PDB file of C-alpha atoms and ligand atoms in Angstrom:
ATOM      1  CA  PRO U   1     -18.271   4.005   9.202  1.00 92.00           C
ATOM      2  CA  GLN U   2     -15.668   6.315  10.388  1.00 93.00           C
ATOM      3  CA  MET U   3     -12.179   5.168   9.235  1.00 94.00           C
ATOM      4  CA  THR U   4      -9.715   8.031   9.950  1.00 95.00           C
ATOM      5  CA  ALA U   5      -6.535   8.696  11.951  1.00 98.00           C
ATOM      6  CA  GLN U   6      -4.430  11.506  13.267  1.00 97.00           C
ATOM      7  CA  ILE U   7      -0.746  11.783  13.501  1.00 98.00           C
ATOM      8  CA  GLY U   8       0.438  15.101  15.083  1.00 97.00           C
ATOM      9  CA  ASN U   9      -1.255  17.938  13.175  1.00 97.00           C
ATOM     10  CA  PHE U  10      -2.045  15.636  10.192  1.00 98.00           C
ATOM     11  CA  THR U  11      -5.479  14.220   9.670  1.00 98.00           C
ATOM     12  CA  PHE U  12      -5.734  11.095   7.505  1.00 98.00           C
ATOM     13  CA  LYS U  13      -9.180  10.718   6.090  1.00 98.00           C
ATOM     14  CA  HIS U  14      -8.520   7.148   4.906  1.00 98.00           C
ATOM     15  CA  LEU U  15      -6.368   4.554   6.788  1.00 98.00           C
ATOM     16  CA  PHE U  16      -4.318   3.375   3.711  1.00 98.00           C
ATOM     17  CA  LEU U  17      -0.693   4.280   2.545  1.00 98.00           C
ATOM     18  CA  ASN U  18       1.653   2.708   0.178  1.00 98.00           C
ATOM     19  CA  ALA U  19       4.478   1.013   1.820  1.00 98.00           C
ATOM     20  CA  SER U  20       7.739   3.098   1.020  1.00 98.00           C
ATOM     21  CA  GLY U  21       9.473   1.591  -1.969  1.00 98.00           C
ATOM     22  CA  VAL U  22       6.446   0.214  -3.781  1.00 98.00           C
ATOM     23  CA  TYR U  23       4.779   2.301  -6.595  1.00 98.00           C
ATOM     24  CA  CYS U  24       6.379   5.495  -5.229  1.00 98.00           C
ATOM     25  CA  ARG U  25       9.712   6.070  -6.900  1.00 98.00           C
ATOM     26  CA  THR U  26       8.413   8.451  -9.663  1.00 98.00           C
ATOM     27  CA  LYS U  27       6.294  11.551  -9.526  1.00 98.00           C
ATOM     28  CA  GLN U  28       3.828   9.710 -11.793  1.00 98.00           C
ATOM     29  CA  ASN U  29       3.587   7.002  -9.195  1.00 98.00           C
ATOM     30  CA  LEU U  30       3.020   9.398  -6.356  1.00 98.00           C
ATOM     31  CA  ASP U  31       0.350  11.212  -8.425  1.00 98.00           C
ATOM     32  CA  ASP U  32      -1.448   8.048  -9.048  1.00 98.00           C
ATOM     33  CA  LEU U  33      -1.574   7.206  -5.202  1.00 98.00           C
ATOM     34  CA  LEU U  34      -2.647  10.872  -4.526  1.00 98.00           C
ATOM     35  CA  ASP U  35      -5.508  10.495  -7.068  1.00 98.00           C
ATOM     36  CA  ASN U  36      -6.802   7.478  -5.455  1.00 98.00           C
ATOM     37  CA  GLN U  37      -9.687   8.326  -3.233  1.00 97.00           C
ATOM     38  CA  ALA U  38      -8.881   5.558  -0.729  1.00 98.00           C
ATOM     39  CA  THR U  39      -5.353   6.560   0.212  1.00 98.00           C
ATOM     40  CA  GLY U  40      -5.058   8.471   3.362  1.00 98.00           C
ATOM     41  CA  GLY U  41      -1.688  10.063   2.238  1.00 98.00           C
ATOM     42  CA  ILE U  42       1.430   9.038   0.140  1.00 98.00           C
ATOM     43  CA  VAL U  43       4.864   7.878   1.153  1.00 99.00           C
ATOM     44  CA  THR U  44       7.987   8.394  -1.104  1.00 99.00           C
ATOM     45  CA  LYS U  45      10.507   5.795  -1.927  1.00 98.00           C
ATOM     46  CA  SER U  46      13.362   6.279   0.611  1.00 98.00           C
ATOM     47  CA  ALA U  47      15.654   8.993  -0.712  1.00 98.00           C
ATOM     48  CA  THR U  48      19.454   9.165  -0.534  1.00 98.00           C
ATOM     49  CA  LEU U  49      21.376  12.577  -1.186  1.00 98.00           C
ATOM     50  CA  ARG U  50      22.129  11.596  -4.748  1.00 98.00           C
ATOM     51  CA  SER U  51      20.172   9.624  -7.281  1.00 98.00           C
ATOM     52  CA  ARG U  52      20.985   5.950  -7.183  1.00 98.00           C
ATOM     53  CA  LYS U  53      20.599   3.228  -9.717  1.00 98.00           C
ATOM     54  CA  GLY U  54      20.340   0.522  -7.057  1.00 98.00           C
ATOM     55  CA  ASN U  55      21.494  -3.174  -7.276  1.00 98.00           C
ATOM     56  CA  PRO U  56      21.682  -5.098 -10.570  1.00 98.00           C
ATOM     57  CA  ASN U  57      18.687  -6.942 -11.910  1.00 98.00           C
ATOM     58  CA  PRO U  58      16.996  -9.370 -11.235  1.00 98.00           C
ATOM     59  CA  ARG U  59      16.482  -7.708  -7.900  1.00 98.00           C
ATOM     60  CA  TYR U  60      12.714  -8.559  -7.155  1.00 98.00           C
ATOM     61  CA  HIS U  61      10.872 -11.763  -7.415  1.00 98.00           C
ATOM     62  CA  SER U  62       7.282 -12.921  -6.403  1.00 98.00           C
ATOM     63  CA  ILE U  63       7.309 -16.055  -4.275  1.00 97.00           C
ATOM     64  CA  LEU U  64       4.690 -18.774  -4.350  1.00 95.00           C
ATOM     65  CA  ASN U  65       2.144 -17.111  -6.729  1.00 94.00           C
ATOM     66  CA  GLY U  66       2.176 -13.818  -4.743  1.00 94.00           C
ATOM     67  CA  ALA U  67       2.283 -15.350  -1.231  1.00 96.00           C
ATOM     68  CA  GLY U  68       5.400 -13.359  -0.811  1.00 98.00           C
ATOM     69  CA  SER U  69       8.109 -11.319  -2.322  1.00 98.00           C
ATOM     70  CA  ILE U  70      11.907 -11.167  -2.105  1.00 98.00           C
ATOM     71  CA  ASN U  71      13.734  -8.008  -2.998  1.00 98.00           C
ATOM     72  CA  SER U  72      17.269  -6.451  -2.935  1.00 98.00           C
ATOM     73  CA  MET U  73      16.558  -3.279  -4.917  1.00 98.00           C
ATOM     74  CA  GLY U  74      19.579  -1.433  -3.251  1.00 98.00           C
ATOM     75  CA  LEU U  75      17.832   1.921  -2.564  1.00 98.00           C
ATOM     76  CA  PRO U  76      17.295   3.001  -6.296  1.00 98.00           C
ATOM     77  CA  ASN U  77      15.824   6.444  -6.127  1.00 98.00           C
ATOM     78  CA  TYR U  78      16.165   9.899  -7.816  1.00 98.00           C
ATOM     79  CA  GLY U  79      17.702  11.605  -4.926  1.00 98.00           C
ATOM     80  CA  LEU U  80      16.334  13.919  -2.192  1.00 99.00           C
ATOM     81  CA  GLN U  81      15.954  17.004  -4.395  1.00 98.00           C
ATOM     82  CA  TYR U  82      13.618  15.170  -6.758  1.00 99.00           C
ATOM     83  CA  TYR U  83      11.311  14.268  -4.053  1.00 99.00           C
ATOM     84  CA  LEU U  84      11.533  17.695  -2.382  1.00 99.00           C
ATOM     85  CA  ASP U  85      10.834  19.364  -5.839  1.00 98.00           C
ATOM     86  CA  TYR U  86       7.698  17.123  -6.117  1.00 98.00           C
ATOM     87  CA  LEU U  87       6.408  17.843  -2.599  1.00 98.00           C
ATOM     88  CA  LEU U  88       6.960  21.517  -3.086  1.00 98.00           C
ATOM     89  CA  SER U  89       5.592  21.739  -6.652  1.00 98.00           C
ATOM     90  CA  LYS U  90       1.930  21.909  -5.545  1.00 98.00           C
ATOM     91  CA  SER U  91      -0.367  21.950  -2.555  1.00 97.00           C
ATOM     92  CA  PHE U  92      -1.654  18.414  -1.363  1.00 98.00           C
ATOM     93  CA  ASP U  93      -5.053  17.570   0.069  1.00 97.00           C
ATOM     94  CA  LYS U  94      -3.416  14.615   1.873  1.00 98.00           C
ATOM     95  CA  PRO U  95      -0.522  14.338   4.254  1.00 98.00           C
ATOM     96  CA  THR U  96       2.747  13.380   2.506  1.00 99.00           C
ATOM     97  CA  ILE U  97       5.537  11.460   4.060  1.00 99.00           C
ATOM     98  CA  LEU U  98       9.110  11.963   2.761  1.00 99.00           C
ATOM     99  CA  SER U  99      11.007   8.642   3.357  1.00 99.00           C
ATOM    100  CA  VAL U 100      14.909   8.971   3.612  1.00 98.00           C
ATOM    101  CA  ALA U 101      17.512   6.460   3.998  1.00 98.00           C
ATOM    102  CA  GLY U 102      21.195   7.474   4.306  1.00 97.00           C
ATOM    103  CA  THR U 103      23.873   4.891   3.694  1.00 96.00           C
ATOM    104  CA  SER U 104      25.933   6.413   6.461  1.00 96.00           C
ATOM    105  CA  PHE U 105      25.465   8.285   9.686  1.00 97.00           C
ATOM    106  CA  ASP U 106      26.542  11.478   8.055  1.00 98.00           C
ATOM    107  CA  GLU U 107      24.230  11.036   5.044  1.00 98.00           C
ATOM    108  CA  ASN U 108      21.311  10.530   7.408  1.00 98.00           C
ATOM    109  CA  ILE U 109      22.164  13.798   9.184  1.00 98.00           C
ATOM    110  CA  GLU U 110      22.748  15.731   5.906  1.00 98.00           C
ATOM    111  CA  LEU U 111      19.418  14.469   4.522  1.00 98.00           C
ATOM    112  CA  LEU U 112      17.575  15.611   7.522  1.00 99.00           C
ATOM    113  CA  LYS U 113      19.427  18.836   7.639  1.00 98.00           C
ATOM    114  CA  GLN U 114      18.419  19.609   4.055  1.00 99.00           C
ATOM    115  CA  ILE U 115      14.807  18.726   4.911  1.00 99.00           C
ATOM    116  CA  GLN U 116      14.876  20.930   8.013  1.00 99.00           C
ATOM    117  CA  ASP U 117      16.278  23.909   5.907  1.00 98.00           C
ATOM    118  CA  SER U 118      13.812  23.330   3.086  1.00 98.00           C
ATOM    119  CA  ASP U 119      10.230  24.642   2.823  1.00 98.00           C
ATOM    120  CA  TYR U 120       8.770  21.198   3.114  1.00 98.00           C
ATOM    121  CA  GLN U 121       6.063  21.253   5.879  1.00 98.00           C
ATOM    122  CA  GLY U 122       4.884  17.553   5.545  1.00 98.00           C
ATOM    123  CA  MET U 123       5.978  14.385   7.485  1.00 99.00           C
ATOM    124  CA  THR U 124       9.319  12.754   7.339  1.00 99.00           C
ATOM    125  CA  GLU U 125      10.262   9.235   7.835  1.00 99.00           C
ATOM    126  CA  LEU U 126      13.743   8.143   8.770  1.00 98.00           C
ATOM    127  CA  ASN U 127      14.140   4.561   7.338  1.00 98.00           C
ATOM    128  CA  LEU U 128      16.479   2.788   9.704  1.00 98.00           C
ATOM    129  CA  SER U 129      15.788  -0.615   8.340  1.00 97.00           C
ATOM    130  CA  CYS U 130      17.107  -0.990   4.743  1.00 93.00           C
ATOM    131  CA  PRO U 131      18.466  -4.559   4.516  1.00 90.00           C
ATOM    132  CA  ASN U 132      19.840  -4.336   1.016  1.00 92.00           C
ATOM    133  CA  VAL U 133      22.806  -1.867   0.840  1.00 92.00           C
ATOM    134  CA  VAL U 134      25.763  -4.244   0.320  1.00 92.00           C
ATOM    135  CA  GLY U 135      28.123  -4.012   3.326  1.00 92.00           C
ATOM    136  CA  LYS U 136      25.770  -1.967   5.388  1.00 92.00           C
ATOM    137  CA  PRO U 137      23.852  -3.317   8.408  1.00 92.00           C
ATOM    138  CA  GLN U 138      20.254  -2.450   9.193  1.00 96.00           C
ATOM    139  CA  ILE U 139      20.757   0.563  11.454  1.00 97.00           C
ATOM    140  CA  ALA U 140      17.771  -0.299  13.963  1.00 98.00           C
ATOM    141  CA  TYR U 141      19.314  -3.753  14.810  1.00 98.00           C
ATOM    142  CA  ASP U 142      22.133  -1.672  16.443  1.00 97.00           C
ATOM    143  CA  PHE U 143      20.706  -0.137  19.402  1.00 98.00           C
ATOM    144  CA  GLU U 144      23.572   2.050  20.273  1.00 98.00           C
ATOM    145  CA  THR U 145      23.816   3.613  16.701  1.00 97.00           C
ATOM    146  CA  THR U 146      20.067   4.182  16.633  1.00 98.00           C
ATOM    147  CA  ASN U 147      20.314   6.065  19.995  1.00 98.00           C
ATOM    148  CA  LYS U 148      23.246   8.071  18.614  1.00 98.00           C
ATOM    149  CA  ILE U 149      21.514   8.918  15.306  1.00 98.00           C
ATOM    150  CA  LEU U 150      18.206  10.109  17.080  1.00 98.00           C
ATOM    151  CA  THR U 151      20.061  12.178  19.644  1.00 98.00           C
ATOM    152  CA  GLU U 152      21.945  14.005  16.848  1.00 98.00           C
ATOM    153  CA  VAL U 153      18.800  14.447  14.727  1.00 98.00           C
ATOM    154  CA  PHE U 154      16.750  15.873  17.481  1.00 98.00           C
ATOM    155  CA  LYS U 155      19.363  18.588  18.093  1.00 98.00           C
ATOM    156  CA  PHE U 156      18.354  20.384  14.965  1.00 98.00           C
ATOM    157  CA  PHE U 157      15.345  18.676  13.302  1.00 99.00           C
ATOM    158  CA  LYS U 158      12.078  20.360  14.530  1.00 98.00           C
ATOM    159  CA  LYS U 159       9.634  19.062  11.819  1.00 98.00           C
ATOM    160  CA  PRO U 160       7.287  16.122  12.151  1.00 98.00           C
ATOM    161  CA  ILE U 161       9.422  12.798  12.000  1.00 99.00           C
ATOM    162  CA  GLY U 162       8.870   9.106  12.353  1.00 99.00           C
ATOM    163  CA  VAL U 163      11.101   6.007  11.919  1.00 99.00           C
ATOM    164  CA  LYS U 164      10.691   2.916   9.884  1.00 98.00           C
ATOM    165  CA  LEU U 165      11.883  -0.169  11.760  1.00 98.00           C
ATOM    166  CA  PRO U 166      12.816  -3.798  10.789  1.00 98.00           C
ATOM    167  CA  PRO U 167      11.140  -6.616  12.370  1.00 98.00           C
ATOM    168  CA  TYR U 168      12.261  -7.796  15.774  1.00 98.00           C
ATOM    169  CA  PHE U 169      12.029 -11.375  16.906  1.00 98.00           C
ATOM    170  CA  ASP U 170      12.886 -11.255  20.649  1.00 98.00           C
ATOM    171  CA  LEU U 171      10.714  -9.792  23.368  1.00 98.00           C
ATOM    172  CA  ASN U 172      13.813  -8.146  24.936  1.00 98.00           C
ATOM    173  CA  HIS U 173      14.580  -6.394  21.797  1.00 98.00           C
ATOM    174  CA  PHE U 174      11.045  -4.793  21.827  1.00 98.00           C
ATOM    175  CA  ASP U 175      11.830  -3.512  25.299  1.00 98.00           C
ATOM    176  CA  GLN U 176      15.221  -2.158  24.219  1.00 98.00           C
ATOM    177  CA  ILE U 177      14.148  -0.365  20.987  1.00 98.00           C
ATOM    178  CA  ALA U 178      10.993   1.135  22.778  1.00 99.00           C
ATOM    179  CA  LYS U 179      13.081   2.332  25.615  1.00 98.00           C
ATOM    180  CA  ILE U 180      15.244   4.292  23.159  1.00 98.00           C
ATOM    181  CA  LEU U 181      12.357   5.563  21.031  1.00 99.00           C
ATOM    182  CA  ASN U 182      10.376   6.770  23.983  1.00 99.00           C
ATOM    183  CA  GLN U 183      13.164   9.229  24.771  1.00 98.00           C
ATOM    184  CA  PHE U 184      12.437  11.182  21.673  1.00 99.00           C
ATOM    185  CA  PRO U 185       9.588  13.416  20.359  1.00 98.00           C
ATOM    186  CA  LEU U 186       8.791  11.026  17.315  1.00 98.00           C
ATOM    187  CA  ASP U 187       5.476  11.500  15.721  1.00 98.00           C
ATOM    188  CA  HIS U 188       5.237   7.964  14.497  1.00 98.00           C
ATOM    189  CA  VAL U 189       6.796   4.486  14.166  1.00 99.00           C
ATOM    190  CA  ASN U 190       6.248   2.484  11.078  1.00 99.00           C
ATOM    191  CA  SER U 191       6.630  -1.276  11.551  1.00 99.00           C
ATOM    192  CA  ILE U 192       7.591  -3.588   9.848  1.00 98.00           C
ATOM    193  CA  ASN U 193      10.156  -3.263   6.960  1.00 98.00           C
ATOM    194  CA  SER U 194      10.764  -6.423   4.957  1.00 98.00           C
ATOM    195  CA  VAL U 195      12.060  -9.408   6.784  1.00 98.00           C
ATOM    196  CA  GLY U 196      15.738  -9.084   5.954  1.00 97.00           C
ATOM    197  CA  ASN U 197      17.933 -11.519   4.210  1.00 97.00           C
ATOM    198  CA  GLY U 198      15.589 -14.232   3.271  1.00 98.00           C
ATOM    199  CA  LEU U 199      16.541 -16.613   0.409  1.00 98.00           C
ATOM    200  CA  TRP U 200      14.368 -18.169  -2.389  1.00 98.00           C
ATOM    201  CA  ILE U 201      15.420 -20.919  -4.778  1.00 98.00           C
ATOM    202  CA  ASP U 202      14.302 -22.163  -8.095  1.00 98.00           C
ATOM    203  CA  ILE U 203      14.388 -25.796  -7.981  1.00 98.00           C
ATOM    204  CA  GLU U 204      14.495 -26.278 -11.750  1.00 98.00           C
ATOM    205  CA  THR U 205      17.464 -24.258 -12.289  1.00 98.00           C
ATOM    206  CA  GLU U 206      18.999 -24.986  -8.918  1.00 98.00           C
ATOM    207  CA  SER U 207      19.682 -21.331  -8.465  1.00 98.00           C
ATOM    208  CA  VAL U 208      18.672 -18.316  -6.364  1.00 98.00           C
ATOM    209  CA  VAL U 209      16.184 -15.946  -8.131  1.00 98.00           C
ATOM    210  CA  ILE U 210      17.660 -12.490  -7.543  1.00 98.00           C
ATOM    211  CA  LYS U 211      21.149 -11.318  -8.471  1.00 98.00           C
ATOM    212  CA  PRO U 212      22.453  -9.212  -5.614  1.00 98.00           C
ATOM    213  CA  LYS U 213      23.907 -10.529  -2.396  1.00 97.00           C
ATOM    214  CA  LYS U 214      24.002 -14.139  -3.768  1.00 98.00           C
ATOM    215  CA  GLY U 215      20.110 -14.211  -3.759  1.00 98.00           C
ATOM    216  CA  PHE U 216      19.587 -12.845  -0.167  1.00 98.00           C
ATOM    217  CA  GLY U 217      16.847 -10.255   0.040  1.00 98.00           C
ATOM    218  CA  GLY U 218      14.070  -8.718   2.161  1.00 98.00           C
ATOM    219  CA  ILE U 219      10.854 -10.866   2.361  1.00 98.00           C
ATOM    220  CA  GLY U 220       7.473  -9.137   2.070  1.00 98.00           C
ATOM    221  CA  GLY U 221       3.842 -10.089   1.339  1.00 98.00           C
ATOM    222  CA  LYS U 222       1.322 -12.353   3.070  1.00 98.00           C
ATOM    223  CA  MET U 223       3.994 -14.718   4.654  1.00 98.00           C
ATOM    224  CA  VAL U 224       5.258 -11.813   6.936  1.00 98.00           C
ATOM    225  CA  LEU U 225       1.864 -10.916   8.346  1.00 99.00           C
ATOM    226  CA  PRO U 226       2.137 -12.732  11.705  1.00 99.00           C
ATOM    227  CA  THR U 227       5.611 -10.949  12.166  1.00 99.00           C
ATOM    228  CA  GLY U 228       4.120  -7.581  11.322  1.00 99.00           C
ATOM    229  CA  LEU U 229       1.164  -8.001  13.499  1.00 99.00           C
ATOM    230  CA  ALA U 230       3.484  -9.167  16.546  1.00 99.00           C
ATOM    231  CA  ASN U 231       5.681  -6.096  15.958  1.00 99.00           C
ATOM    232  CA  VAL U 232       2.865  -3.531  15.969  1.00 99.00           C
ATOM    233  CA  ARG U 233       1.264  -5.164  19.059  1.00 99.00           C
ATOM    234  CA  ALA U 234       4.484  -5.310  20.868  1.00 99.00           C
ATOM    235  CA  LEU U 235       5.592  -1.743  20.045  1.00 99.00           C
ATOM    236  CA  ARG U 236       2.119  -0.315  20.840  1.00 99.00           C
ATOM    237  CA  GLU U 237       2.238  -1.965  24.262  1.00 98.00           C
ATOM    238  CA  ARG U 238       5.585  -0.426  24.885  1.00 99.00           C
ATOM    239  CA  LEU U 239       5.687   3.147  23.249  1.00 99.00           C
ATOM    240  CA  LYS U 240       4.270   6.254  24.695  1.00 98.00           C
ATOM    241  CA  PRO U 241       0.858   7.261  23.412  1.00 98.00           C
ATOM    242  CA  SER U 242       2.211  10.308  21.536  1.00 98.00           C
ATOM    243  CA  ILE U 243       4.198   8.061  19.227  1.00 98.00           C
ATOM    244  CA  LYS U 244       1.474   6.835  16.708  1.00 98.00           C
ATOM    245  CA  MET U 245       1.789   3.519  14.736  1.00 98.00           C
ATOM    246  CA  ILE U 246       1.761   2.708  11.113  1.00 99.00           C
ATOM    247  CA  GLY U 247       1.211  -1.020  10.617  1.00 99.00           C
ATOM    248  CA  THR U 248       2.923  -2.552   7.571  1.00 99.00           C
ATOM    249  CA  GLY U 249       3.537  -6.076   6.409  1.00 98.00           C
ATOM    250  CA  GLY U 250       1.555  -8.676   4.659  1.00 98.00           C
ATOM    251  CA  ILE U 251      -1.718  -7.032   4.267  1.00 99.00           C
ATOM    252  CA  THR U 252      -3.741  -8.470   1.494  1.00 98.00           C
ATOM    253  CA  SER U 253      -7.478  -8.120   2.809  1.00 98.00           C
ATOM    254  CA  GLY U 254      -9.642  -6.071   4.927  1.00 98.00           C
ATOM    255  CA  LYS U 255      -9.358  -8.743   7.728  1.00 99.00           C
ATOM    256  CA  ASP U 256      -5.573  -8.122   7.785  1.00 99.00           C
ATOM    257  CA  VAL U 257      -6.378  -4.450   8.222  1.00 98.00           C
ATOM    258  CA  PHE U 258      -8.775  -5.139  11.048  1.00 98.00           C
ATOM    259  CA  ALA U 259      -6.160  -7.242  12.721  1.00 99.00           C
ATOM    260  CA  TYR U 260      -3.513  -4.434  12.536  1.00 99.00           C
ATOM    261  CA  LEU U 261      -6.035  -1.948  13.960  1.00 98.00           C
ATOM    262  CA  LEU U 262      -6.728  -4.475  16.830  1.00 98.00           C
ATOM    263  CA  CYS U 263      -2.966  -4.419  17.512  1.00 99.00           C
ATOM    264  CA  GLY U 264      -3.017  -0.693  17.909  1.00 98.00           C
ATOM    265  CA  ALA U 265      -2.141   0.614  14.335  1.00 98.00           C
ATOM    266  CA  ASP U 266      -3.370   4.106  13.518  1.00 98.00           C
ATOM    267  CA  LEU U 267      -2.784   3.661   9.793  1.00 98.00           C
ATOM    268  CA  VAL U 268      -1.696   0.855   7.602  1.00 98.00           C
ATOM    269  CA  SER U 269       0.587   0.618   4.604  1.00 99.00           C
ATOM    270  CA  VAL U 270       0.632  -1.907   1.817  1.00 99.00           C
ATOM    271  CA  GLY U 271       3.796  -3.064  -0.256  1.00 98.00           C
ATOM    272  CA  THR U 272       3.921  -6.336  -1.848  1.00 98.00           C
ATOM    273  CA  GLN U 273       0.123  -6.691  -2.625  1.00 98.00           C
ATOM    274  CA  LEU U 274       0.049  -3.091  -3.966  1.00 98.00           C
ATOM    275  CA  GLY U 275       2.715  -3.924  -6.438  1.00 98.00           C
ATOM    276  CA  ILE U 276       0.578  -6.992  -7.502  1.00 98.00           C
ATOM    277  CA  GLU U 277      -2.972  -5.175  -7.623  1.00 98.00           C
ATOM    278  CA  SER U 278      -1.851  -1.493  -8.212  1.00 97.00           C
ATOM    279  CA  PRO U 279      -3.525   1.431  -6.246  1.00 98.00           C
ATOM    280  CA  LYS U 280      -7.090  -0.073  -6.868  1.00 98.00           C
ATOM    281  CA  ILE U 281      -6.347  -2.305  -3.906  1.00 98.00           C
ATOM    282  CA  PHE U 282      -7.001   0.537  -1.482  1.00 98.00           C
ATOM    283  CA  ASN U 283     -10.554   0.706  -2.719  1.00 98.00           C
ATOM    284  CA  ARG U 284     -10.987  -2.904  -2.091  1.00 98.00           C
ATOM    285  CA  LEU U 285      -9.237  -2.897   1.368  1.00 98.00           C
ATOM    286  CA  GLU U 286     -11.437   0.075   2.436  1.00 98.00           C
ATOM    287  CA  SER U 287     -14.688  -1.609   1.336  1.00 98.00           C
ATOM    288  CA  GLU U 288     -13.747  -4.909   2.975  1.00 98.00           C
ATOM    289  CA  LEU U 289     -12.812  -3.111   6.240  1.00 98.00           C
ATOM    290  CA  ALA U 290     -16.123  -1.178   6.244  1.00 98.00           C
ATOM    291  CA  ALA U 291     -18.091  -4.339   5.691  1.00 98.00           C
ATOM    292  CA  ILE U 292     -16.330  -5.998   8.644  1.00 98.00           C
ATOM    293  CA  MET U 293     -17.080  -3.083  10.756  1.00 98.00           C
ATOM    294  CA  VAL U 294     -20.835  -2.874   9.756  1.00 98.00           C
ATOM    295  CA  GLU U 295     -21.096  -6.639  10.415  1.00 98.00           C
ATOM    296  CA  LYS U 296     -19.766  -6.246  13.844  1.00 98.00           C
ATOM    297  CA  GLY U 297     -21.792  -3.138  14.632  1.00 98.00           C
ATOM    298  CA  TYR U 298     -18.800  -0.666  14.884  1.00 98.00           C
ATOM    299  CA  THR U 299     -19.323   2.907  13.645  1.00 97.00           C
ATOM    300  CA  SER U 300     -15.698   4.110  14.263  1.00 97.00           C
ATOM    301  CA  VAL U 301     -12.281   2.406  14.246  1.00 98.00           C
ATOM    302  CA  ASN U 302     -11.696   4.127  17.514  1.00 97.00           C
ATOM    303  CA  GLU U 303     -14.069   1.576  19.186  1.00 98.00           C
ATOM    304  CA  PHE U 304     -11.671  -1.315  18.596  1.00 98.00           C
ATOM    305  CA  ARG U 305      -8.234   0.186  17.829  1.00 98.00           C
ATOM    306  CA  GLY U 306      -5.704  -1.332  20.195  1.00 98.00           C
ATOM    307  CA  LYS U 307      -8.319  -3.520  21.884  1.00 98.00           C
ATOM    308  CA  LEU U 308      -6.962  -6.967  20.957  1.00 98.00           C
ATOM    309  CA  LYS U 309      -7.916  -9.462  23.467  1.00 98.00           C
ATOM    310  CA  SER U 310      -5.601 -11.966  25.107  1.00 98.00           C
ATOM    311  CA  LEU U 311      -6.931 -15.193  26.445  1.00 98.00           C
ATOM    312  CA  GLU U 312      -7.193 -14.823  30.101  1.00 86.00           C
TER     313      GLU U 312
HETATM  314  O1  HRO X 401      16.255  -2.503  -1.335  1.00 70.10           O
HETATM  315  C1  HRO X 401      15.573  -1.486  -1.067  1.00 70.10           C
HETATM  316  O2  HRO X 401      15.744  -0.383  -1.767  1.00 70.10           O
HETATM  317  C2  HRO X 401      14.767  -1.628   0.105  1.00 70.10           C
HETATM  318  N1  HRO X 401      14.118  -2.831   0.280  1.00 70.10           N
HETATM  319  C3  HRO X 401      13.329  -3.076   1.298  1.00 70.10           C
HETATM  320  O3  HRO X 401      12.767  -4.032   1.407  1.00 70.10           O
HETATM  321  N2  HRO X 401      13.323  -2.147   2.430  1.00 70.10           N
HETATM  322  C4  HRO X 401      13.886  -0.979   2.366  1.00 70.10           C
HETATM  323  O4  HRO X 401      13.877  -0.191   3.214  1.00 70.10           O
HETATM  324  C5  HRO X 401      14.720  -0.659   1.161  1.00 70.10           C
HETATM  325 CL1  HRO X 401      15.503   0.835   1.001  1.00 70.10          CL
END
């Protein structure tokens, strides 16, 4: 069955991406993802201008035997130049998405200016939703600042760009963020990032399980699937068709991928479960999705993408 997607001028021959931050910090990670035949493209760890060590360990913990994850990594990455060098070091047979996350308004602008002035011709994703930089709010929860940043960006940035959003939990917030995003020539929206500032406790030790922020961190994995589905569905219904959708959050099976496609996702990305299973997960997800499509008599994802039924 035909499982492909298009974002702007980029054709994805497979529907699967890594979620930024998982299995994508090093050039070796990115090559492993690239070499996997079931990945449609690759996404880098969000880059800052300079290399960052990130928050102190322990900063990641698996919850309830892999039902979820909590992380407060703190944006550890090798800096924009490292990822640009990698992306300019060879030609790629799949689309690449360079994720960036400045820790200030000015850093976000400078990151994008350097990408605009570089020879990089792939896709860029502005991460507006990192929940783990101590003292910094998630930009996309501040609608005015989000509008201000995107207004400034589109004065000079002419290459393909999308945004990574945090989960919203209020229908009016979906209305507000969609109204802002619809004003800009965005290629895509990627929803959701981790559910910010959860807390996990070890009953034995009567302690939190990660060190940064007194144990508070972003929640990912299966337990955030309902939130991810809702955000993709709500944003798809509100965003103009030219803004394509990457569905992220809690994918562990072909059924979850099918659900995201029904909500309108063009592509999906996998984080927590990728960290557990390594890139071979993409082969499993693709064959599970194909089996569901065959069983239902679908020959192309276009026959059911975005066609989630309500109960009339
Ligand atoms: O702590 C992190 O590095 C991190 N962790 C997340 O769960 N989402 C993000 O966007 C980032 Cl930037």
